[in-house]
Short mmCIF file of C-alpha atoms (C1' of nucleotides) in Angstrom, two decimals:
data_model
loop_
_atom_site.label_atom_id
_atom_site.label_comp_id
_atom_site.label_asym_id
_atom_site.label_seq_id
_atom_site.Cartn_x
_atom_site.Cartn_y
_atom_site.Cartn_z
CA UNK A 220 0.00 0.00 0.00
CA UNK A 221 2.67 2.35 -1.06
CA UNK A 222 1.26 4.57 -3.71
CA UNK A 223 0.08 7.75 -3.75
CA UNK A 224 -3.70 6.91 -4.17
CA UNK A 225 -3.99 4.50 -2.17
CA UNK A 226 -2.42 6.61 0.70
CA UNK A 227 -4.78 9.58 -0.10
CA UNK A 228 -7.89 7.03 0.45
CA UNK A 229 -6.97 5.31 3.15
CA UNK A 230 -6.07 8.91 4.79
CA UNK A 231 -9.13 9.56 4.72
CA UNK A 232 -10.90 6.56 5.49
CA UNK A 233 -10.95 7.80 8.88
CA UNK A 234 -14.07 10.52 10.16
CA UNK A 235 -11.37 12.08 12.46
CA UNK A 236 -9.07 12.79 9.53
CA UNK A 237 -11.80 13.72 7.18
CA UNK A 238 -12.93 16.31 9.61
CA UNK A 239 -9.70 17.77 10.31
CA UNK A 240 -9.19 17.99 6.13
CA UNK A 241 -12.67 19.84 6.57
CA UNK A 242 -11.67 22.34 8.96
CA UNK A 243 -8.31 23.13 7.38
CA UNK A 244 -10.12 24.53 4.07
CA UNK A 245 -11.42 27.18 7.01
CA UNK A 246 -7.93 28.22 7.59
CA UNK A 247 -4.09 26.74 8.65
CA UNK A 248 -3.89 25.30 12.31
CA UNK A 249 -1.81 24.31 14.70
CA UNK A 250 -1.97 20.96 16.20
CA UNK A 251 -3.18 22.05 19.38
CA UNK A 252 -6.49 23.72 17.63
CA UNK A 253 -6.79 20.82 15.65
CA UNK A 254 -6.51 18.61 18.72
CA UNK A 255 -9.23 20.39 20.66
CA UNK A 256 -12.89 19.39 19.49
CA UNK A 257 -11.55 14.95 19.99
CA UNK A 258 -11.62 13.58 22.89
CA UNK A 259 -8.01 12.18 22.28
CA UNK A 260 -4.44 12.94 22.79
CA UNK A 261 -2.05 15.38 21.34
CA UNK A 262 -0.48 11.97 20.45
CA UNK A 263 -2.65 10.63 18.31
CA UNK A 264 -3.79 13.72 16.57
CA UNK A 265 -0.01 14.63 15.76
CA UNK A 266 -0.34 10.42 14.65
CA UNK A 267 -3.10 11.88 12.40
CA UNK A 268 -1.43 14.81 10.95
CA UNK A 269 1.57 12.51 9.82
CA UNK A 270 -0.77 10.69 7.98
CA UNK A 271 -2.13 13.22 6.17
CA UNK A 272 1.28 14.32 5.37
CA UNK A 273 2.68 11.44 4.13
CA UNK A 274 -0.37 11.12 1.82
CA UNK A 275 0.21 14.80 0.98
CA UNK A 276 -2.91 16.22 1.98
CA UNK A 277 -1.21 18.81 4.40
CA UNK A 278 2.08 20.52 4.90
CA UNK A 279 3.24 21.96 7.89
CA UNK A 280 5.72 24.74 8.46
CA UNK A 281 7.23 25.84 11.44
CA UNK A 282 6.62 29.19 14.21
CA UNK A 283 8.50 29.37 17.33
CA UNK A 284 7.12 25.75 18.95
CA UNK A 285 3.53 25.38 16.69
CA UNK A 286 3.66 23.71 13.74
CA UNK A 287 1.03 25.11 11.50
CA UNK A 288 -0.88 22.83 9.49
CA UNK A 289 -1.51 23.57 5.87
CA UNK A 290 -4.19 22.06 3.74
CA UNK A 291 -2.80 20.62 -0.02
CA UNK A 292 -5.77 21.40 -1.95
CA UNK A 293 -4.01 19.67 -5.16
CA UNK A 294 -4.43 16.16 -3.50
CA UNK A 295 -7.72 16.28 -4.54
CA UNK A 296 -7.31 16.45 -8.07
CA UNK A 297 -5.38 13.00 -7.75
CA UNK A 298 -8.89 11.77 -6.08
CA UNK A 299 -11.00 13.06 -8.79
CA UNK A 300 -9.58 12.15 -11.81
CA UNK A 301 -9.51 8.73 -10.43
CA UNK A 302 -12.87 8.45 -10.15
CA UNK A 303 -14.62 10.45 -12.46
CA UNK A 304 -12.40 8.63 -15.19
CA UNK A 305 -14.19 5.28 -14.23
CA UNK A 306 -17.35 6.82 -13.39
CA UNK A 307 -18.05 8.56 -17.11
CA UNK A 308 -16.33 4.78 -18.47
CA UNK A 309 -19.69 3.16 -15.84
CA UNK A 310 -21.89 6.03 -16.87
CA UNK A 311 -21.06 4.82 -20.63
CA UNK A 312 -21.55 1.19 -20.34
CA UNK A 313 -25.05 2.08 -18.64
CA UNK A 314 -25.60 3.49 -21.67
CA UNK A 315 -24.85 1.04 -24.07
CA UNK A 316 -26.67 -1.06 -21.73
CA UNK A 317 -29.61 0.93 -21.99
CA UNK A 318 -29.54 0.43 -25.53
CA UNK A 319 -29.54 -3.22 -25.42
CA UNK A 320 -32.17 -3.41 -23.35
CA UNK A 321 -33.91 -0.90 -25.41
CA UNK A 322 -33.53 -3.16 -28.48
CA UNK A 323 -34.57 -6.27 -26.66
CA UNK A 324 -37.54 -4.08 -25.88
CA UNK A 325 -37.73 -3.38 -29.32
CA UNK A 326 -37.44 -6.89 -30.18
CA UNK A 327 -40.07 -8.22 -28.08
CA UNK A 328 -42.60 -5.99 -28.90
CA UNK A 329 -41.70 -6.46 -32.38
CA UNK A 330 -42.37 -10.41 -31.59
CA UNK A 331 -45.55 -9.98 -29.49
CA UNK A 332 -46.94 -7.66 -32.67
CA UNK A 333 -46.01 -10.16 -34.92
CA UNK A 334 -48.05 -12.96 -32.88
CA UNK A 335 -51.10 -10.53 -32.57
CA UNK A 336 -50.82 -9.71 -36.12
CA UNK A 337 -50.46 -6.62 -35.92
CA UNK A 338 -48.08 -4.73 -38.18
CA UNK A 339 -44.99 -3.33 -36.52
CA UNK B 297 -15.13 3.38 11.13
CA UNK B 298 -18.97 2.48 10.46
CA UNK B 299 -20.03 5.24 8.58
CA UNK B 300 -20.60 4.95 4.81
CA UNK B 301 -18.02 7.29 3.35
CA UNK B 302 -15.18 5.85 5.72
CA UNK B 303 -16.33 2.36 4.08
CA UNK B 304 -16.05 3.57 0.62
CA UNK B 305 -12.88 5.49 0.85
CA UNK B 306 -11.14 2.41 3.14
CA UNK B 307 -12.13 0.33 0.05
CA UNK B 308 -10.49 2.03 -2.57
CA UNK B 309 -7.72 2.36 -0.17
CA UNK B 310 -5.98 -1.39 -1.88
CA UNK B 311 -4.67 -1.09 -5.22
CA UNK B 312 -6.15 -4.60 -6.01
CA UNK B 313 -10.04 -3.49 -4.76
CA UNK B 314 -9.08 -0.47 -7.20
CA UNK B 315 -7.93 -2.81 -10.22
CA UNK B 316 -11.33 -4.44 -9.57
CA UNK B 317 -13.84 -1.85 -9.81
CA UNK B 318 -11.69 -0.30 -13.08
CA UNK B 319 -12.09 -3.76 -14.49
CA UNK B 320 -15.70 -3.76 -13.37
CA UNK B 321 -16.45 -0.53 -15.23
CA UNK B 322 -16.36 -2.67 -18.51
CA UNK B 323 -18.67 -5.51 -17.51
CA UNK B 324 -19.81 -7.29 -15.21
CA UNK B 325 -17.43 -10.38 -14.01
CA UNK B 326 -17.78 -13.42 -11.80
CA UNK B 327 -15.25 -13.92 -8.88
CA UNK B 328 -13.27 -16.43 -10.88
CA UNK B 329 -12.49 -13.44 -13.81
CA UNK B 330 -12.16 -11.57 -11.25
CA UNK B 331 -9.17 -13.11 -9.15
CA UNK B 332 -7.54 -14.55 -12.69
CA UNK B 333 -4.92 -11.67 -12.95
CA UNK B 334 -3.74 -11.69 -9.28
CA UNK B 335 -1.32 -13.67 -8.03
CA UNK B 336 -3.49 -14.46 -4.70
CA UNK B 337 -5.75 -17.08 -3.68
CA UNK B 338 -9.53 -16.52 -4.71
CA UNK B 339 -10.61 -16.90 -1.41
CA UNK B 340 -8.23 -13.74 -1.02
CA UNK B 341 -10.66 -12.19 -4.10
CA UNK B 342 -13.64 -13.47 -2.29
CA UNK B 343 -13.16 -11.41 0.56
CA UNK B 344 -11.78 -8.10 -0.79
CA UNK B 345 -15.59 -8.55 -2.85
CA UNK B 346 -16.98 -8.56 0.35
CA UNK B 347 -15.40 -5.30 1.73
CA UNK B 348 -16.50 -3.72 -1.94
CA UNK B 349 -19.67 -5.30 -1.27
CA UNK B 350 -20.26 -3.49 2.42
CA UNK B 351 -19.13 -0.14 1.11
CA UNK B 352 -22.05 -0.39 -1.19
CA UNK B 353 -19.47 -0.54 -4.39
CA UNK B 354 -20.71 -3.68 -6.20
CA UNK B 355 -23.64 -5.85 -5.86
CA UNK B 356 -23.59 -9.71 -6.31
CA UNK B 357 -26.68 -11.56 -8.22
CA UNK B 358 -26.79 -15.41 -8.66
CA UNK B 359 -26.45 -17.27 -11.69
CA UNK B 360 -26.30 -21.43 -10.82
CA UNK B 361 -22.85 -21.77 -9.44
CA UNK B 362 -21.26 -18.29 -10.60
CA UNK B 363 -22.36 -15.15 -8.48
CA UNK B 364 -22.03 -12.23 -10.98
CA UNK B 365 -20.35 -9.02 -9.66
CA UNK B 366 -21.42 -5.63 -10.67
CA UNK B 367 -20.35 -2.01 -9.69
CA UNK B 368 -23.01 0.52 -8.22
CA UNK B 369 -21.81 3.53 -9.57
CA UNK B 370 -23.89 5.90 -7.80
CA UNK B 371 -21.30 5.43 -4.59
CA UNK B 372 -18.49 7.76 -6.86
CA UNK B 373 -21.23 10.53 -6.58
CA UNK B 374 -20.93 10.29 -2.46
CA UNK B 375 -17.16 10.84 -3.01
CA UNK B 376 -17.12 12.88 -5.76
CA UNK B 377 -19.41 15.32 -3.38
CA UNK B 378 -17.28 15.05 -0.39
CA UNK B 379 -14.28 15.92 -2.17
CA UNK B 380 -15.57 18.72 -4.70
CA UNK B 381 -17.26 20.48 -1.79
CA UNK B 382 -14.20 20.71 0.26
CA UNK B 383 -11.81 21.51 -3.08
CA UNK B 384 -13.96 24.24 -3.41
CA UNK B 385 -14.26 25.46 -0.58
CA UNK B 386 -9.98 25.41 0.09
CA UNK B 387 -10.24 27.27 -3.53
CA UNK B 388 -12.75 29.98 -2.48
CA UNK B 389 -10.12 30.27 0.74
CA UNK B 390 -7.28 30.39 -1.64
CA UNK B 391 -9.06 33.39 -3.46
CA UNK B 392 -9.62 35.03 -0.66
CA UNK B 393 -5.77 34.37 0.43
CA UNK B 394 -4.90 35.87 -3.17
CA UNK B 395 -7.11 38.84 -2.29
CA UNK B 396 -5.28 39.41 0.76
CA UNK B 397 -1.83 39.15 -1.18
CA UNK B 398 -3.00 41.22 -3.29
CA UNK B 399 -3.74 43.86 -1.44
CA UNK B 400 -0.64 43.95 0.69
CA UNK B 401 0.93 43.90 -2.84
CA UNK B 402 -0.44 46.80 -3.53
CA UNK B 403 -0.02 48.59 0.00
CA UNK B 404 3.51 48.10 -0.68
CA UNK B 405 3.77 49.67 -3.79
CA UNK B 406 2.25 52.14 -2.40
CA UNK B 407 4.64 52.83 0.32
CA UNK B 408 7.65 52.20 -2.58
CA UNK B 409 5.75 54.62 -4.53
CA UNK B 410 5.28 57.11 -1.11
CA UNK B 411 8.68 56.55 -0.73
CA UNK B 412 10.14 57.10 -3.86
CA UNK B 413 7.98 60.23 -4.09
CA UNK B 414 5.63 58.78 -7.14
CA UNK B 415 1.90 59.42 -7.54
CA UNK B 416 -0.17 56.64 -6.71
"C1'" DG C 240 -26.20 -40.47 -6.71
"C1'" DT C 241 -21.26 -39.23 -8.29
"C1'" DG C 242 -18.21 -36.10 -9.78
"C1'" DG C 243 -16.83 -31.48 -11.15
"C1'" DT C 244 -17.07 -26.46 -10.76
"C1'" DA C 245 -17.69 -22.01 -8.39
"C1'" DT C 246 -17.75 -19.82 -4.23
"C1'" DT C 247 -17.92 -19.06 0.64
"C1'" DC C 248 -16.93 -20.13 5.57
"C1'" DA C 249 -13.72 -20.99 9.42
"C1'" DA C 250 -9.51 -20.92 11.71
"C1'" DC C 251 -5.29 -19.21 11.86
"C1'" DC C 252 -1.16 -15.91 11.38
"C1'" DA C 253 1.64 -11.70 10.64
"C1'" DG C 254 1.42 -6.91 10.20
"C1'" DC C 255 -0.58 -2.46 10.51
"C1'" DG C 256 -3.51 1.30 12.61
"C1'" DG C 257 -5.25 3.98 16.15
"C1'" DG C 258 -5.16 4.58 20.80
"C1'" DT C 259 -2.60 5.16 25.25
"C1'" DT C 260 1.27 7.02 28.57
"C1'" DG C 261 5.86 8.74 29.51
"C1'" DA C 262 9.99 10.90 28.09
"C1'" DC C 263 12.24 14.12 25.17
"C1'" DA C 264 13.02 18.34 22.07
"C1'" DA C 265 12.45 22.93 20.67
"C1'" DC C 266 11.23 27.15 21.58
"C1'" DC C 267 9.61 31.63 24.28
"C1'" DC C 268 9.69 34.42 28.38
"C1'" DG C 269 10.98 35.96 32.96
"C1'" DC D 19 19.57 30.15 33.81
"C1'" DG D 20 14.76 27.98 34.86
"C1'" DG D 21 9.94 27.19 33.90
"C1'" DG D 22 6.09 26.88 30.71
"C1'" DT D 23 4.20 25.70 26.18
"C1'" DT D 24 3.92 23.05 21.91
"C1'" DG D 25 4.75 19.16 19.69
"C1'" DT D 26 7.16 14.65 18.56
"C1'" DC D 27 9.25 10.09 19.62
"C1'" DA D 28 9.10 5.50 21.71
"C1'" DA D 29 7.07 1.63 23.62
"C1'" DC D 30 3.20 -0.78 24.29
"C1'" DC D 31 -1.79 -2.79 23.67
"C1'" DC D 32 -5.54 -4.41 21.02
"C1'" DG D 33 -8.49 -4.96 17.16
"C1'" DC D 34 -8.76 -5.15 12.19
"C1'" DT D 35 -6.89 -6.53 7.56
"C1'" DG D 36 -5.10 -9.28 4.07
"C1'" DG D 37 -3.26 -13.35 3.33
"C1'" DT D 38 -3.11 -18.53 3.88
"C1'" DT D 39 -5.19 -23.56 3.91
"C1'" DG D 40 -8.89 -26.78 4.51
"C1'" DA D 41 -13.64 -27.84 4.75
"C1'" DA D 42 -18.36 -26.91 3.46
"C1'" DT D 43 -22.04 -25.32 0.35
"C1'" DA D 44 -24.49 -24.87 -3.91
"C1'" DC D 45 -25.18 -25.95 -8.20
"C1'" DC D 46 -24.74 -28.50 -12.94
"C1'" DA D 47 -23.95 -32.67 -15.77
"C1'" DC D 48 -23.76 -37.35 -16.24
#
DNA sequence: GTGGTATTCAACCAGCGGGTTGACAACCCG
DNA sequence: CGGGTTGTCAACCCGCTGGTTGAATACCAC
């Protein structure tokens, strides 16, 4: 699971994450603002934050002791070319499906006019 | 990690799970295609279906022995609306940060200009 | 029914992920 | 210098994941 996309997803497979991705598009923050709204450590939300980094969602700089955190908006262009290239390629096999099924349609009532006699 | 999002994104977290549901967008497979390319057991395929299955990604029908896998495409809407409305909502924020640049940008020119004894 | 095929279930194992606590590091302020 | 603040590192625990093998299920074909 070293790649980049599969990083990105699996960074934010986790609600915590995801709503600390959330709040940075508000504005940078330090770990100890991020840290307050969880009820868990400084620990594991710095453990959190070097996720996100290493998935390059964030970057985080250095003043005095904090260590703002900086959102990476350009992750998510990785995200959504992934799946909006598959989702247009399902969206287009729907469609062909469609068709079939629209033929078969065709086909059957062409069948069921043909037994009543009726001209199609 | 029971929500639905956190499901879907831990899913498409393995690069395998991903290989399936890009192989998926082309047709429909059973779990035999399925595992044929990967060098693991199909038990092994059997159960990353199942975590596809629980995020809502695919959907398995029954056809005599063979149980037919297809993608549900409407779960890359769920992401593609979790990530679009906080890309642009970091972009509005970077505007606003541009803005702001901008403007200090121009302060200073305005001081060079105050300095340098130029109208502004 | 027997045999073959497709798939899942069960038990197990190693590794990782997310949490903890305690110690350390880096920095500011008297 | 010493004390306070911010954050990371290290060790540890436990549950989940992804893999294995072996047995069971479900179905078709003969």
């Amino acid at each position: 699971m070293t790649d980049r996309l599969s990083r990105v997803f699996a960074a934010l497979a986790d609600p915590t994450r995801r709503d600390m991705v959330a709040r940075l598009t508000e504005r940078d923050a330090t770990v100890g603002e991020l840290a307050e709204p969880y009820a868990v450590s400084i620990q594991a939300v710095s453990k959190h934050l070097k996720v996100l980094e290493e998935a390059g969602l964030v970057t985080r700089s250095r003043d005095a002791q904090r260590r703002p955190v900086h959102l990476e908006a350009e992750v998510f262009d990785l995200m959504s070319r992934w799946i909006e290239r598959y989702r247009r390629q399902a969206e287009e096999r729907f469609q062909r499906l469609d068709a079939v099924l629209a033929d078969l349609q065709d086909a059957h009532e062409d069948d069921t006019a043909a037994r009543e006699g009726t001209a199609s």
